[in-house]
Tab-separated table of C-alpha atoms in Angstrom:
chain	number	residue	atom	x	y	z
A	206	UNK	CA	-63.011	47.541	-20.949
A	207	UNK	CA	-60.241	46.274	-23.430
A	208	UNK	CA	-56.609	45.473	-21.688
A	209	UNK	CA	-54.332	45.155	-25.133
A	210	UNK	CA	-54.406	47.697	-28.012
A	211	UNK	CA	-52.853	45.713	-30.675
A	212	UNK	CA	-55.267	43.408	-33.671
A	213	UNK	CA	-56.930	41.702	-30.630
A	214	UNK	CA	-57.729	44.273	-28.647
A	215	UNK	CA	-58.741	46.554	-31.682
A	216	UNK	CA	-60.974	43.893	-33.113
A	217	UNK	CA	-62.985	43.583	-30.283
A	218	UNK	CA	-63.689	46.873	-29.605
A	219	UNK	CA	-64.485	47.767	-33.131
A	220	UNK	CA	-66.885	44.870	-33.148
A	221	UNK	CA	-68.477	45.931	-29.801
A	222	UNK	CA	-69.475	49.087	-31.907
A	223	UNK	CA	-70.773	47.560	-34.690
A	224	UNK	CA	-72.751	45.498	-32.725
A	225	UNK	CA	-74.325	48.212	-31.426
A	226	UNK	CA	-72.520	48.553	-27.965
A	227	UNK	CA	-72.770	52.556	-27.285
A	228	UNK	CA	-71.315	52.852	-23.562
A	229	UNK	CA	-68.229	53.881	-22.598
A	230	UNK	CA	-65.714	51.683	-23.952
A	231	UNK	CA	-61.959	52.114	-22.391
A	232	UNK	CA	-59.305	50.762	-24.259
A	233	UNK	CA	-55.808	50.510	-22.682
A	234	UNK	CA	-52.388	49.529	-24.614
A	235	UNK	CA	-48.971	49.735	-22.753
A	236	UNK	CA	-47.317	51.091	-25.851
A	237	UNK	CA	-47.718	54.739	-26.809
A	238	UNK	CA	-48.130	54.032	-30.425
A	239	UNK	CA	-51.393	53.875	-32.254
A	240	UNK	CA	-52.314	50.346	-32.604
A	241	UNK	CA	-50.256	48.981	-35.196
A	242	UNK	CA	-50.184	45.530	-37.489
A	243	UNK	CA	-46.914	43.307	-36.249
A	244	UNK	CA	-46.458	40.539	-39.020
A	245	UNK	CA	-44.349	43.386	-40.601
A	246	UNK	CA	-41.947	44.109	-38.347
A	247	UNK	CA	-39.865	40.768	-39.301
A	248	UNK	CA	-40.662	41.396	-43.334
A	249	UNK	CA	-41.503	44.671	-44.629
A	250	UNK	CA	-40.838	46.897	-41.914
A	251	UNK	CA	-37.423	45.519	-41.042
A	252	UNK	CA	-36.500	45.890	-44.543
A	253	UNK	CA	-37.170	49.096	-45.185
A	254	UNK	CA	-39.548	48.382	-47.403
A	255	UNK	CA	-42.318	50.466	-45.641
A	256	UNK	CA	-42.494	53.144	-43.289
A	257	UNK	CA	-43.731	52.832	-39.875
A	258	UNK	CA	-47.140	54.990	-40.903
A	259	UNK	CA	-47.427	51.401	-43.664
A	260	UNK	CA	-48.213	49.347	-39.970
A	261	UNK	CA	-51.013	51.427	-38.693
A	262	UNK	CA	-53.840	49.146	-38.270
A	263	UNK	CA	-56.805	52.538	-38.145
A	264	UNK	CA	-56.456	55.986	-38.753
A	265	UNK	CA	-56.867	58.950	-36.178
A	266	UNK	CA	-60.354	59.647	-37.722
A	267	UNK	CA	-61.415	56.031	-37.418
A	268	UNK	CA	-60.212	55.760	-33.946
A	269	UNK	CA	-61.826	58.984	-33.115
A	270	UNK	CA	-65.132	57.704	-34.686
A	271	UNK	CA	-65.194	54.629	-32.532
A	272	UNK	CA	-65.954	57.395	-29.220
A	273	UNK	CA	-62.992	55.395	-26.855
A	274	UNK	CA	-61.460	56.218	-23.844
A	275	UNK	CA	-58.172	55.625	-25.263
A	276	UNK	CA	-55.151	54.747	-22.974
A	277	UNK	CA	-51.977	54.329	-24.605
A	278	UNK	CA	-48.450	54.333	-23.056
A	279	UNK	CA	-50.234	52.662	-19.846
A	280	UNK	CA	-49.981	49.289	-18.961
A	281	UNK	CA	-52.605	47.083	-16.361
A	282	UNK	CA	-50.836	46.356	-13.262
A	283	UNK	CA	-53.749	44.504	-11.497
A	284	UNK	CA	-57.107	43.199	-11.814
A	285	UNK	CA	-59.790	42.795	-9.190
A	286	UNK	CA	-62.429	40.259	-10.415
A	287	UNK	CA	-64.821	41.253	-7.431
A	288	UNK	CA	-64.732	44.595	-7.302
A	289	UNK	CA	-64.780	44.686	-11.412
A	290	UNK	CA	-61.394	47.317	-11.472
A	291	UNK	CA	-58.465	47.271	-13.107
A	292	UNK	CA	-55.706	48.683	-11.906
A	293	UNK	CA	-52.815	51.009	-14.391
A	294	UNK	CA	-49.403	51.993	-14.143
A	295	UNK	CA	-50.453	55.236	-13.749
A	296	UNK	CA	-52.368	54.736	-10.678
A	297	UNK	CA	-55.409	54.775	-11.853
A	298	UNK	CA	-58.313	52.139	-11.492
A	299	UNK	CA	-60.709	51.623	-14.256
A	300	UNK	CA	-64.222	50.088	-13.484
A	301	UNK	CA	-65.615	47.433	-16.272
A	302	UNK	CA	-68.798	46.051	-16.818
A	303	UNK	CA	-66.949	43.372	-18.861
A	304	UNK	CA	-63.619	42.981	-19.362
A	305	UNK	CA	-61.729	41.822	-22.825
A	306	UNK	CA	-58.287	40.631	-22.271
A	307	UNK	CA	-55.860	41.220	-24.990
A	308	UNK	CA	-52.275	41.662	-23.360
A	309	UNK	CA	-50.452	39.737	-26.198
A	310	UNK	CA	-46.996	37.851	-25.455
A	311	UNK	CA	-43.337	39.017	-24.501
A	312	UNK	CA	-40.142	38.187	-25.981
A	313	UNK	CA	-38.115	35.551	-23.941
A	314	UNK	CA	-34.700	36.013	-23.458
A	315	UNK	CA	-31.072	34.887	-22.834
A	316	UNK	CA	-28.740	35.299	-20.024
A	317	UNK	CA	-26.824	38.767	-20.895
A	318	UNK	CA	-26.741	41.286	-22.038
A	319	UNK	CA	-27.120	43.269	-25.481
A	320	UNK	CA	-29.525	41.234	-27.624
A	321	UNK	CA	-32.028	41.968	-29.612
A	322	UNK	CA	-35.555	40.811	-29.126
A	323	UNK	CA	-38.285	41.643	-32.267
A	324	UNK	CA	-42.251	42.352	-30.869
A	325	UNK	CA	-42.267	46.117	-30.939
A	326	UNK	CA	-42.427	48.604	-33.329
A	327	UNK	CA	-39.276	50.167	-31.406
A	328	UNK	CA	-38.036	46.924	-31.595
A	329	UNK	CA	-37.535	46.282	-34.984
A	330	UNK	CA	-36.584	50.018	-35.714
A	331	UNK	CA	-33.475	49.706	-33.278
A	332	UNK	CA	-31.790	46.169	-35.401
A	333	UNK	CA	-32.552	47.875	-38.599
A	334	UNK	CA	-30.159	50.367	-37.283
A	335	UNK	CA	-27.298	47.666	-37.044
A	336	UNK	CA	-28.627	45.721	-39.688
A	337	UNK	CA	-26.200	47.347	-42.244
A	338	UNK	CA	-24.023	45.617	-45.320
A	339	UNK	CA	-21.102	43.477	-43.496
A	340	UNK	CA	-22.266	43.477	-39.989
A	341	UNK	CA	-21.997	40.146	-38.116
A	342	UNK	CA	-25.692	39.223	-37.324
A	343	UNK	CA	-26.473	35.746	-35.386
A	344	UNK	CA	-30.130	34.976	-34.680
A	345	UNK	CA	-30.700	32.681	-32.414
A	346	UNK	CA	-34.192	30.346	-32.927
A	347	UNK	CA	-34.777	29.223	-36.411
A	348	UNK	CA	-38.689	29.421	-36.124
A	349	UNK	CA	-40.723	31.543	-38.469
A	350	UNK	CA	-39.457	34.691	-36.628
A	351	UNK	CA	-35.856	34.039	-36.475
A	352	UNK	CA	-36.124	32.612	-39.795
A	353	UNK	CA	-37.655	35.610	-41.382
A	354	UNK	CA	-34.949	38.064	-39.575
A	355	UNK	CA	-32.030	35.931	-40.702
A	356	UNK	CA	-33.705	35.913	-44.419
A	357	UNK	CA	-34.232	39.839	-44.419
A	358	UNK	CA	-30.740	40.401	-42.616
A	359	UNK	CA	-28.729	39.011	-45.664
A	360	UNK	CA	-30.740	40.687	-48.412
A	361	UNK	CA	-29.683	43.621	-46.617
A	362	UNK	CA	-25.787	42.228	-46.973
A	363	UNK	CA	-25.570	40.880	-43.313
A	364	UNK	CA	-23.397	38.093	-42.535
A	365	UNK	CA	-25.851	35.487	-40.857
A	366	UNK	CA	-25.563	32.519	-38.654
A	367	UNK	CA	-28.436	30.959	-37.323
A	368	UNK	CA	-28.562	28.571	-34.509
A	369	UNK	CA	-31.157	26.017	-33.549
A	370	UNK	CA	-31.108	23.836	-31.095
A	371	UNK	CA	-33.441	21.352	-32.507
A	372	UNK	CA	-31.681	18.798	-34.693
A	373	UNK	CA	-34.060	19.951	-38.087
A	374	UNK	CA	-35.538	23.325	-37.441
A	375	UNK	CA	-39.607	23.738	-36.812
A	376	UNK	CA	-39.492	19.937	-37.056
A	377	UNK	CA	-42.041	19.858	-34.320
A	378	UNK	CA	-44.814	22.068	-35.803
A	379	UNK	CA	-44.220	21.316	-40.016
A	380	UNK	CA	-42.438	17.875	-39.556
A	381	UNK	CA	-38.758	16.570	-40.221
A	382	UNK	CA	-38.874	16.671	-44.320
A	383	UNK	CA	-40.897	20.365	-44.149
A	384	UNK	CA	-38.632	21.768	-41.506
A	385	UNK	CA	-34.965	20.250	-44.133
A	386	UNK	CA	-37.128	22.180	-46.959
A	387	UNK	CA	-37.292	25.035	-45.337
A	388	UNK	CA	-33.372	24.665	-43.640
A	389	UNK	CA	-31.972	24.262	-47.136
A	390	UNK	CA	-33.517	27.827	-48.090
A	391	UNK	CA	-31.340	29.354	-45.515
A	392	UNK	CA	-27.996	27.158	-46.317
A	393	UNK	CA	-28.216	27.602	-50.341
A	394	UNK	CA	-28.646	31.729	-49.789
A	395	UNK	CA	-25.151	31.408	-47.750
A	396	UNK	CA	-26.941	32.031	-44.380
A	397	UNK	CA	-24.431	29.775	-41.921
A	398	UNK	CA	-27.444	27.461	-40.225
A	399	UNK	CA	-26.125	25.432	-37.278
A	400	UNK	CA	-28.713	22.997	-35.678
A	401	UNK	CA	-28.585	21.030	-32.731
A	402	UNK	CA	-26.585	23.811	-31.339
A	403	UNK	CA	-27.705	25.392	-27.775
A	404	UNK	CA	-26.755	29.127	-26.758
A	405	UNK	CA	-26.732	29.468	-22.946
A	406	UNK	CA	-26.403	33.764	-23.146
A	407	UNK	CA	-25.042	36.309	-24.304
A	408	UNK	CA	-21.558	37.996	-24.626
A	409	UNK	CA	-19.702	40.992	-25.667
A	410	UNK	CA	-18.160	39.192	-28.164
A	411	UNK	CA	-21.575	37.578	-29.671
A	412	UNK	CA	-23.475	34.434	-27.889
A	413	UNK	CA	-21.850	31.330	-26.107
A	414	UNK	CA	-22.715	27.653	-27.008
A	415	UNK	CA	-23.710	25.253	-24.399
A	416	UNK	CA	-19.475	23.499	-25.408
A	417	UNK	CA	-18.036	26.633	-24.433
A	418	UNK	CA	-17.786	27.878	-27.907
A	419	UNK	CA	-18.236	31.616	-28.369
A	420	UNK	CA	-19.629	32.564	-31.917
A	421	UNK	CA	-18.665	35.860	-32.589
A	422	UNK	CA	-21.411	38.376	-33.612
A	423	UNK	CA	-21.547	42.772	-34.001
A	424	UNK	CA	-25.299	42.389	-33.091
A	425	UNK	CA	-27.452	38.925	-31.793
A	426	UNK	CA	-31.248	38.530	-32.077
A	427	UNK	CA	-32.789	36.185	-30.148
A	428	UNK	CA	-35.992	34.813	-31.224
A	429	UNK	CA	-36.505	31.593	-29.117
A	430	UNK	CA	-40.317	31.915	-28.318
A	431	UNK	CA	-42.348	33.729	-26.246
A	432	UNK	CA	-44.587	34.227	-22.657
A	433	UNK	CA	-47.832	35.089	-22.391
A	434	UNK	CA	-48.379	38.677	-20.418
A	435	UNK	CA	-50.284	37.446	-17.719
A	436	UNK	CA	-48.372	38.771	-14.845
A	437	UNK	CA	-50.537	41.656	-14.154
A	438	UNK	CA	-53.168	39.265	-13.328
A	439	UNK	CA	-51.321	37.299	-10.253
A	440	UNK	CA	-54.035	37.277	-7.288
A	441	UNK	CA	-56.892	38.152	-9.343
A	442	UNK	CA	-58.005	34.751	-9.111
A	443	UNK	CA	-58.455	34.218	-12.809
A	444	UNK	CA	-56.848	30.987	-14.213
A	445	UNK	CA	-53.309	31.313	-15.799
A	446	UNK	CA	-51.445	28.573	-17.324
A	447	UNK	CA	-49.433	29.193	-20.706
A	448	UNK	CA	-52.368	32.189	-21.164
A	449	UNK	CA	-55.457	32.419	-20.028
A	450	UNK	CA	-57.563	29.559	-19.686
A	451	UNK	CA	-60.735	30.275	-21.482
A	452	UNK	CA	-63.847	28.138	-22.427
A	453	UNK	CA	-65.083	27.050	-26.306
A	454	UNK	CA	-66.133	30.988	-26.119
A	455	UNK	CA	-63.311	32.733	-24.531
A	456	UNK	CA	-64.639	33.146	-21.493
A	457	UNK	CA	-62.172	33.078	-18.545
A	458	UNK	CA	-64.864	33.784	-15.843
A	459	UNK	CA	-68.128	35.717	-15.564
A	460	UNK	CA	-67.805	38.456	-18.172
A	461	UNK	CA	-64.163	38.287	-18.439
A	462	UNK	CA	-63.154	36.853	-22.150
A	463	UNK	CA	-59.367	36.622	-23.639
A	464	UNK	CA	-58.099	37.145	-26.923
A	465	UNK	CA	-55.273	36.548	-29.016
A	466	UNK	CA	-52.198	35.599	-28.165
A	467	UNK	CA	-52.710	35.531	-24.301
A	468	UNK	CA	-55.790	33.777	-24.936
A	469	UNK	CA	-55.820	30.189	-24.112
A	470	UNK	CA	-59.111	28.282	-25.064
A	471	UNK	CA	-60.583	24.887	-25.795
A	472	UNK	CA	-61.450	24.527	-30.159
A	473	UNK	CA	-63.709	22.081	-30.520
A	474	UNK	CA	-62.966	21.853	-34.097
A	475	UNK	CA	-59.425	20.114	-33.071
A	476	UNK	CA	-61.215	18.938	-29.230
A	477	UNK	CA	-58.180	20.536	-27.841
A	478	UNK	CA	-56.991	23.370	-26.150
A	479	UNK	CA	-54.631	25.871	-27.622
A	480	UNK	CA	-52.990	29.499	-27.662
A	481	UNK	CA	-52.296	30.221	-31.278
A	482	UNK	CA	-50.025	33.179	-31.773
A	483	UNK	CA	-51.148	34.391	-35.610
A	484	UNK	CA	-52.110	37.626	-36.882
A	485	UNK	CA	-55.213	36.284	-38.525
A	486	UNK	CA	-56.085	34.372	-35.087
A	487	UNK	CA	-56.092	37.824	-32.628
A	488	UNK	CA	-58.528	39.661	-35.198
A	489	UNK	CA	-61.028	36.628	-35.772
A	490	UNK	CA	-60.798	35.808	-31.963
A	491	UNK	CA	-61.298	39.404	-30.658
A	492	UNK	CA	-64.731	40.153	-33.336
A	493	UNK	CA	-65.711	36.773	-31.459
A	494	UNK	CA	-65.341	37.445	-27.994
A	495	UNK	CA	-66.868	40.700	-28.544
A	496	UNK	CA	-70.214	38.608	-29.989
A	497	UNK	CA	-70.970	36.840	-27.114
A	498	UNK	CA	-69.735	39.737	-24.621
A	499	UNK	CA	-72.953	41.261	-26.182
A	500	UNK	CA	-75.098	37.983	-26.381
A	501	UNK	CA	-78.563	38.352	-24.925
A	502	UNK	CA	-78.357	35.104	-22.916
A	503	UNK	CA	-75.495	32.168	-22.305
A	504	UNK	CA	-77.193	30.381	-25.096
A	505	UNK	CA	-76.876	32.095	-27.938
A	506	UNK	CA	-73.104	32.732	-27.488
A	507	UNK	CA	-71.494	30.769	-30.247
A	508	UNK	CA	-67.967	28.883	-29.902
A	509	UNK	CA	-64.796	29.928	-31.075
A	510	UNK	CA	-63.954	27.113	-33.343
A	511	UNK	CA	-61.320	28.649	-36.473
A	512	UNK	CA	-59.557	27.083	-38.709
A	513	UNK	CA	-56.328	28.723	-37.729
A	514	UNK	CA	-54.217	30.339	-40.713
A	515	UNK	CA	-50.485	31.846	-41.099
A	516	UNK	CA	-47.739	32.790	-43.417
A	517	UNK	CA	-44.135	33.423	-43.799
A	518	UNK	CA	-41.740	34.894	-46.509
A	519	UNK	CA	-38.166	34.125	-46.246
A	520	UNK	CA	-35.896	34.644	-49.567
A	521	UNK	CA	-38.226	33.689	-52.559
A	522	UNK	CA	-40.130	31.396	-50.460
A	523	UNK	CA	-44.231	32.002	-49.282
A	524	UNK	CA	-44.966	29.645	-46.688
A	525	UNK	CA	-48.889	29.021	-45.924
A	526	UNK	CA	-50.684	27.054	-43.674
A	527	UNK	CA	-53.899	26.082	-42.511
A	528	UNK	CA	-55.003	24.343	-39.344
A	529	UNK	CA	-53.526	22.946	-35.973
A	530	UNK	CA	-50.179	21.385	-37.350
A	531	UNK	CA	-48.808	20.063	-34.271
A	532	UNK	CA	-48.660	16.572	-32.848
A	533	UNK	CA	-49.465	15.484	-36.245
A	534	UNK	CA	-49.262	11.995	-37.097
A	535	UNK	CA	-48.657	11.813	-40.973
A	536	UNK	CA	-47.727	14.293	-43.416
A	537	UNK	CA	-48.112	13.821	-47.147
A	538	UNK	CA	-47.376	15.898	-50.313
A	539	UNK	CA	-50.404	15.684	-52.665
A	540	UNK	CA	-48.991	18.501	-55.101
A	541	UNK	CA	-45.412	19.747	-56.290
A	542	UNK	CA	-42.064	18.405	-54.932
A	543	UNK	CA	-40.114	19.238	-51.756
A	544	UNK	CA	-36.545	19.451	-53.814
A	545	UNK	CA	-38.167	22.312	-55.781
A	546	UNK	CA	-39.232	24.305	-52.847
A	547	UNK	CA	-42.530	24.152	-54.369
A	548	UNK	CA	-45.442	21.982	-52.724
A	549	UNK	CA	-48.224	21.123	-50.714
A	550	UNK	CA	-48.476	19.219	-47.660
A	551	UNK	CA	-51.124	17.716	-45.783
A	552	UNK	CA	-51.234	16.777	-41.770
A	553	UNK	CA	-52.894	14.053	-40.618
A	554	UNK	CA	-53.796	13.250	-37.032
A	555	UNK	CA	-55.500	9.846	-36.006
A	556	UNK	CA	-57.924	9.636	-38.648
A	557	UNK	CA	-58.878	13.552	-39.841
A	558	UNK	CA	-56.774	16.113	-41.673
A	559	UNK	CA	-55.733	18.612	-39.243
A	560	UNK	CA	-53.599	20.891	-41.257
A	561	UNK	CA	-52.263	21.924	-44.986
A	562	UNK	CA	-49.136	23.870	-45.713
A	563	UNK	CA	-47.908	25.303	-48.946
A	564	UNK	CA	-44.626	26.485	-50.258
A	565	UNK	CA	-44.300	28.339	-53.111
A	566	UNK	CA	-47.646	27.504	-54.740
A	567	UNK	CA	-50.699	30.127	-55.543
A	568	UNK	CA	-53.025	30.602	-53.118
A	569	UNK	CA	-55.929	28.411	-54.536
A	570	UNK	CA	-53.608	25.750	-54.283
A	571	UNK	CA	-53.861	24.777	-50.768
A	572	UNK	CA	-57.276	26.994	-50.472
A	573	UNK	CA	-59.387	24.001	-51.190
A	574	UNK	CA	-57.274	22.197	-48.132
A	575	UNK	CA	-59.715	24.726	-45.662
A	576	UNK	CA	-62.628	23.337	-46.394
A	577	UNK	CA	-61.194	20.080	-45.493
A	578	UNK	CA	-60.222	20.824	-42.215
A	579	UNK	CA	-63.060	22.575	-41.116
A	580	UNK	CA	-65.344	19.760	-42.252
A	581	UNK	CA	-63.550	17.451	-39.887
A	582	UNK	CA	-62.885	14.662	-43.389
A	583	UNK	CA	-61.104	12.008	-42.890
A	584	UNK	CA	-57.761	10.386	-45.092
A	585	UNK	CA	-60.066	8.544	-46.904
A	586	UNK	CA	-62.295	11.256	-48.325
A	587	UNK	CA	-59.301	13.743	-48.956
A	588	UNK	CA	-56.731	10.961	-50.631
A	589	UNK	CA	-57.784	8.880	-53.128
A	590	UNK	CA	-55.726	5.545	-53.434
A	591	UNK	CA	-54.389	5.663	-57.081
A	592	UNK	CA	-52.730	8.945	-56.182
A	593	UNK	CA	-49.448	8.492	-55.497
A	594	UNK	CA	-47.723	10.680	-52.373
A	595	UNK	CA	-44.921	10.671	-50.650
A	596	UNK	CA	-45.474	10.260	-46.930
A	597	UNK	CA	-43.571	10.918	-43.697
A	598	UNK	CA	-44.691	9.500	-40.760
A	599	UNK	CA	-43.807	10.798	-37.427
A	600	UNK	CA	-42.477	8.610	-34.321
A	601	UNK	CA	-43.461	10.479	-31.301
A	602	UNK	CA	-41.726	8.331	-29.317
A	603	UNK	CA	-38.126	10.302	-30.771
A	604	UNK	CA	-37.199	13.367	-31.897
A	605	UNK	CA	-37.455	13.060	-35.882
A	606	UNK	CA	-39.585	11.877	-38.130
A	607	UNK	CA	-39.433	8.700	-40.506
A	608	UNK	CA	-39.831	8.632	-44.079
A	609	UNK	CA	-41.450	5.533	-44.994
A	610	UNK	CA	-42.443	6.110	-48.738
């Protein structure tokens, strides 16, 4: 049984086919769409640039082919680890053999009333609605998300404010001089970006800062992060803490894996634990857990140890990345320049290069970068000395980082 019909979910039962899995395979999604691809919905999608058929991740014929007992529109209320079941909003209970689970993340939200949150299809249908020439849009959360909106909202003529409370926006996953790069997009295409600003909810009027101030808005998106579904599984005894805690290979207890972005599990490649909430992440991480679902024995199950990737388009910009970025010690520009919005950057933590990311550059570019990472090389291997970078190091005993070259 697979709880979560988005990439996840989809992955791994695909994969359990291919493997050669041919018993009954149920498949449940609380959503009554098809599953569907979500990077979209902030880019293309919200746009206008694509239809909604543009997002669907299979056809009919290919789900039909994969022989599943399909549940869409019904969402896991329970789980029983030992009587195997799984309980469903509709009042049914669903016996498993093994159990894949793929419940994704929620929105989290402000005090009020009448925001917009973007994780749905529905979601992102409804603000493209509002999201006509002239209308007062504030976004709240200048991460990837919010960004993105904010950047689609004014090509489509919006007025845009975007409020951060962080003093340089995604400073804590790209660092302090990535995170101004990326601000200044926003400032020199008129969006008004306000950071160090808090919002405590939201009005009639717009949202209210944490100084009393009201900022005055016709519609307000709030993209400020989000929880892990894991609700459903109160009292089934399974661990729960930011997702569900999972072993090197996604196991959360005996024949009960995670994946995607409710899965939290232990990489060795980085020796740390993490919940990574990319679209390339669910679809690796589901084909995985479904490999060592199937595994003859414990010991040919193989860990789940990626070198994590994701991108972002906002204005002109393509923002790439490889690796675990955060908690980064060092990062240093080895190609292009930050004033030109066109570069690459490379993390450092302790002695290893943990992470590249590249703005505005071709793909090949920060490619090499991978290989890098997953290899585990240190600084010395990756820079030699008579190139000259400029380097920000980060002082984690603050809140921004210092450039020191």
């Amino acid at each position: 049984m697979v709880v979560g019909a988005s990439a996840a979910g989809l992955a791994a039962a695909e994969t359990l086919r291919r493997e050669g899995y041919d018993g009954t395979l149920t498949l449940v999604g609380d959503e009554p769409h098809a599953p569907y691809d979500r990077p979209p919905l902030s880019k293309q999608l919200l746009s206008a640039e694509w239809d909604t058929d543009r997002l669907t991740l299979r056809s009919p014929a290919h789900l039909d082919g994969l022989d599943l007992d399909l549940r869409l529109g019904t969402a896991a209320t329970g789980l029983d680890l030992r009587e195997c079941e799984v309980r469903l909003a509709d009042g049914d209970t669903v016996p498993y053999d093994a159990l894949v689970v793929a419940t994704g993340v929620r929105p989290r939200r402000l005090p009020g009333e009448g925001a917009h949150v973007l994780r749905t299809l529905d979601d992102a249908l409804t603000l493209r609605e509002r999201l006509t020439p002239g209308t007062r849009l504030v976004v709240v959360g200048a991460g990837f998300l919010g960004a993105e909106a904010a950047a689609v909202a004014w090509r489509l003529g919006a007025e845009v404010t975007l409020l951060e409370p962080a003093p340089v926006p995604l400073a804590h996953a790209v660092g302090a001089e990535v995170g101004a790069v990326l601000s200044r997009a926003h400032r020199d295409h008129g969006v008004d970006l306000r950071a160090g600003v808090t919002v405590t909810e939201v009005t009639e009027d717009g949202v209210r800062l944490a100084d009393g101030e009201v900022v005055e808005a016709d519609e307000v998106l709030v993209a400020v992060g989000s929880l892990p579904n894991t609700e459903w599984l109160a009292g089934s005894g399974l661990a729960v803490g930011d997702g569900v805690l999972c072993d090197r290979y996604c196991e959360a207890a005996k024949n009960v894996y995670a994946a995607g972005d409710v899965a939290r599990w232990y990489n060795p490649l980085f020796g740390a634990s993490m919940r990574i909430e990319h679209r390339t992440n669910a679809a690796e991480q589901g084909m995985a857990v479904a490999r060592n679902l199937l595994a003859a024995e414990p010991a040919a199950r193989r860990p789940f140890a990626p070198v994590p990737y994701f991108w972002s388009d906002q204005y002109d910009m393509k923002v790439q990345a490889y690796g675990h970025l955060r908690g980064h010690d060092e990062v240093t520009v080895v190609d292009g320049d930050l004033a030109e919005r066109r570069f690459v950057a490379v993390y450092r933590t302790g002695d290893r290069v943990t992470g590249a990311l590249a703005v505005g550059m071709p793909p090949k570019a920060i490619r090499q970068w991978r290989q890098a990472i997953a290899s585990g090389a240190d600084r010395s291997e990756t820079f030699p000395p008579e190139i000259p970078v400029a380097v920000e190091e980060v002082d984690h005993g603050g809140t921004a980082a210092r450039p020191v070259a």
